[in-house]
Amino acid sequence: MEVLRTGVSALSSFDPDAADNSREATLRKSLRLTAQLPTLVAAWERIRHGKPPIAPSPGSTWRHFLYMMSGKKPTPLAAKTFDTALILHADHEFNASTFAAA
């Protein structure tokens, strides 16, 4: 969490809408931040294990996020498992009993 907190703070220094608090700018900022967080998470995962970060690909999917984390193309099972986890998070808002059974 410390890395995410610090990373988000650092990203704000590069935000072209940093001084604009209009609804439109806030939507743009939230979209950019949502797009940047997976790269931040994947880069930190690799750095903390002594590996170089892998750059994101334009238009990439969550499968590329798994690649950026591990450096390997995800297996169909890994991709399906990750898709299922994302759906569970979206549908159940981290309900503990849902994840205990998953």
PDB file of C-alpha atoms in Angstrom:
ATOM      1  CA  MET A   1       0.000   0.000   0.000  1.00  0.00           C
ATOM      2  CA  GLU A   2       2.893   2.354   0.665  1.00  0.00           C
ATOM      3  CA  VAL A   3       4.063   1.937  -2.915  1.00  0.00           C
ATOM      4  CA  LEU A   4       0.587   2.640  -4.283  1.00  0.00           C
ATOM      5  CA  ARG A   5       0.172   5.707  -2.078  1.00  0.00           C
ATOM      6  CA  THR A   6       3.563   7.088  -3.061  1.00  0.00           C
ATOM      7  CA  GLY A   7       3.150   6.121  -6.719  1.00  0.00           C
ATOM      8  CA  VAL A   8      -0.217   7.864  -6.990  1.00  0.00           C
ATOM      9  CA  SER A   9       1.266  10.955  -5.361  1.00  0.00           C
ATOM     10  CA  ALA A  10       4.177  10.887  -7.820  1.00  0.00           C
ATOM     11  CA  LEU A  11       1.857  10.404 -10.796  1.00  0.00           C
ATOM     12  CA  SER A  12      -0.034  13.550  -9.824  1.00  0.00           C
ATOM     13  CA  SER A  13       3.113  15.549 -10.629  1.00  0.00           C
ATOM     14  CA  PHE A  14       2.750  14.533 -14.278  1.00  0.00           C
ATOM     15  CA  ASP A  15      -1.025  14.993 -14.545  1.00  0.00           C
ATOM     16  CA  PRO A  16      -1.926  17.640 -17.134  1.00  0.00           C
ATOM     17  CA  ASP A  17      -5.217  18.272 -15.288  1.00  0.00           C
ATOM     18  CA  ALA A  18      -3.712  18.539 -11.804  1.00  0.00           C
ATOM     19  CA  ALA A  19      -4.978  22.071 -11.194  1.00  0.00           C
ATOM     20  CA  ASP A  20      -8.378  21.507 -12.813  1.00  0.00           C
ATOM     21  CA  ASN A  21     -11.113  20.299 -10.451  1.00  0.00           C
ATOM     22  CA  SER A  22     -13.945  20.369 -12.969  1.00  0.00           C
ATOM     23  CA  ARG A  23     -16.101  17.279 -13.383  1.00  0.00           C
ATOM     24  CA  GLU A  24     -14.626  16.579 -16.828  1.00  0.00           C
ATOM     25  CA  ALA A  25     -11.035  16.865 -15.582  1.00  0.00           C
ATOM     26  CA  THR A  26     -11.805  14.675 -12.581  1.00  0.00           C
ATOM     27  CA  LEU A  27     -13.183  11.987 -14.897  1.00  0.00           C
ATOM     28  CA  ARG A  28     -10.061  12.191 -17.078  1.00  0.00           C
ATOM     29  CA  LYS A  29      -7.819  11.971 -14.005  1.00  0.00           C
ATOM     30  CA  SER A  30      -9.667   8.957 -12.640  1.00  0.00           C
ATOM     31  CA  LEU A  31      -9.487   7.183 -16.002  1.00  0.00           C
ATOM     32  CA  ARG A  32      -5.747   7.848 -16.322  1.00  0.00           C
ATOM     33  CA  LEU A  33      -5.080   6.722 -12.770  1.00  0.00           C
ATOM     34  CA  THR A  34      -7.113   3.538 -13.217  1.00  0.00           C
ATOM     35  CA  ALA A  35      -5.077   2.773 -16.332  1.00  0.00           C
ATOM     36  CA  GLN A  36      -1.731   3.481 -14.627  1.00  0.00           C
ATOM     37  CA  LEU A  37      -2.186   1.484 -11.420  1.00  0.00           C
ATOM     38  CA  PRO A  38      -1.748  -1.997 -12.945  1.00  0.00           C
ATOM     39  CA  THR A  39       1.628  -0.915 -14.363  1.00  0.00           C
ATOM     40  CA  LEU A  40       2.653   0.434 -10.977  1.00  0.00           C
ATOM     41  CA  VAL A  41       1.631  -2.788  -9.220  1.00  0.00           C
ATOM     42  CA  ALA A  42       3.377  -5.015 -11.775  1.00  0.00           C
ATOM     43  CA  ALA A  43       6.542  -2.921 -11.743  1.00  0.00           C
ATOM     44  CA  TRP A  44       6.755  -3.024  -7.949  1.00  0.00           C
ATOM     45  CA  GLU A  45       6.215  -6.812  -7.949  1.00  0.00           C
ATOM     46  CA  ARG A  46       9.199  -7.249 -10.250  1.00  0.00           C
ATOM     47  CA  ILE A  47      11.421  -4.665  -8.551  1.00  0.00           C
ATOM     48  CA  ARG A  48      10.911  -6.171  -5.107  1.00  0.00           C
ATOM     49  CA  HIS A  49      12.026  -9.521  -6.517  1.00  0.00           C
ATOM     50  CA  GLY A  50      15.153  -8.024  -8.115  1.00  0.00           C
ATOM     51  CA  LYS A  51      13.810  -8.117 -11.682  1.00  0.00           C
ATOM     52  CA  PRO A  52      13.484  -5.245 -14.145  1.00  0.00           C
ATOM     53  CA  PRO A  53       9.978  -3.896 -14.801  1.00  0.00           C
ATOM     54  CA  ILE A  54       8.264  -4.810 -18.064  1.00  0.00           C
ATOM     55  CA  ALA A  55       6.762  -1.924 -20.019  1.00  0.00           C
ATOM     56  CA  PRO A  56       3.037  -1.942 -20.741  1.00  0.00           C
ATOM     57  CA  SER A  57       1.747  -2.340 -24.275  1.00  0.00           C
ATOM     58  CA  PRO A  58      -0.674   0.216 -25.705  1.00  0.00           C
ATOM     59  CA  GLY A  59      -4.168  -1.249 -25.745  1.00  0.00           C
ATOM     60  CA  SER A  60      -3.096  -4.213 -23.632  1.00  0.00           C
ATOM     61  CA  THR A  61      -5.459  -6.409 -21.634  1.00  0.00           C
ATOM     62  CA  TRP A  62      -5.379  -7.946 -18.186  1.00  0.00           C
ATOM     63  CA  ARG A  63      -3.461 -10.844 -19.693  1.00  0.00           C
ATOM     64  CA  HIS A  64      -0.616  -8.405 -20.323  1.00  0.00           C
ATOM     65  CA  PHE A  65      -0.809  -7.369 -16.660  1.00  0.00           C
ATOM     66  CA  LEU A  66      -0.116 -10.994 -15.716  1.00  0.00           C
ATOM     67  CA  TYR A  67       2.791 -10.985 -18.171  1.00  0.00           C
ATOM     68  CA  MET A  68       4.172  -7.762 -16.664  1.00  0.00           C
ATOM     69  CA  MET A  69       3.986  -9.385 -13.213  1.00  0.00           C
ATOM     70  CA  SER A  70       5.680 -12.677 -14.076  1.00  0.00           C
ATOM     71  CA  GLY A  71       7.572 -12.133 -17.318  1.00  0.00           C
ATOM     72  CA  LYS A  72       5.790 -15.164 -18.771  1.00  0.00           C
ATOM     73  CA  LYS A  73       2.752 -15.454 -20.997  1.00  0.00           C
ATOM     74  CA  PRO A  74      -0.120 -16.487 -18.697  1.00  0.00           C
ATOM     75  CA  THR A  75      -1.537 -19.966 -19.106  1.00  0.00           C
ATOM     76  CA  PRO A  76      -5.223 -20.241 -19.987  1.00  0.00           C
ATOM     77  CA  LEU A  77      -5.874 -21.375 -16.394  1.00  0.00           C
ATOM     78  CA  ALA A  78      -4.038 -18.372 -14.919  1.00  0.00           C
ATOM     79  CA  ALA A  79      -5.948 -15.989 -17.207  1.00  0.00           C
ATOM     80  CA  LYS A  80      -9.303 -17.602 -16.345  1.00  0.00           C
ATOM     81  CA  THR A  81      -8.490 -17.561 -12.626  1.00  0.00           C
ATOM     82  CA  PHE A  82      -7.587 -13.872 -12.770  1.00  0.00           C
ATOM     83  CA  ASP A  83     -10.731 -13.056 -14.783  1.00  0.00           C
ATOM     84  CA  THR A  84     -12.817 -14.902 -12.177  1.00  0.00           C
ATOM     85  CA  ALA A  85     -11.124 -13.041  -9.314  1.00  0.00           C
ATOM     86  CA  LEU A  86     -11.838  -9.692 -10.994  1.00  0.00           C
ATOM     87  CA  ILE A  87     -15.488 -10.641 -11.495  1.00  0.00           C
ATOM     88  CA  LEU A  88     -15.787 -11.703  -7.851  1.00  0.00           C
ATOM     89  CA  HIS A  89     -14.283  -8.398  -6.718  1.00  0.00           C
ATOM     90  CA  ALA A  90     -16.679  -6.434  -8.926  1.00  0.00           C
ATOM     91  CA  ASP A  91     -19.760  -8.465  -7.995  1.00  0.00           C
ATOM     92  CA  HIS A  92     -19.170  -8.911  -4.267  1.00  0.00           C
ATOM     93  CA  GLU A  93     -17.047  -5.953  -3.196  1.00  0.00           C
ATOM     94  CA  PHE A  94     -14.594  -8.193  -1.376  1.00  0.00           C
ATOM     95  CA  ASN A  95     -17.110 -10.171   0.630  1.00  0.00           C
ATOM     96  CA  ALA A  96     -14.952 -12.450   2.798  1.00  0.00           C
ATOM     97  CA  SER A  97     -17.203 -15.495   2.478  1.00  0.00           C
ATOM     98  CA  THR A  98     -17.097 -15.269  -1.325  1.00  0.00           C
ATOM     99  CA  PHE A  99     -13.304 -15.365  -1.367  1.00  0.00           C
ATOM    100  CA  ALA A 100     -13.091 -18.092   1.261  1.00  0.00           C
ATOM    101  CA  ALA A 101     -15.111 -20.330  -1.077  1.00  0.00           C
ATOM    102  CA  ALA A 102     -13.367 -19.265  -4.271  1.00  0.00           C
TER     103      ALA A 102
END
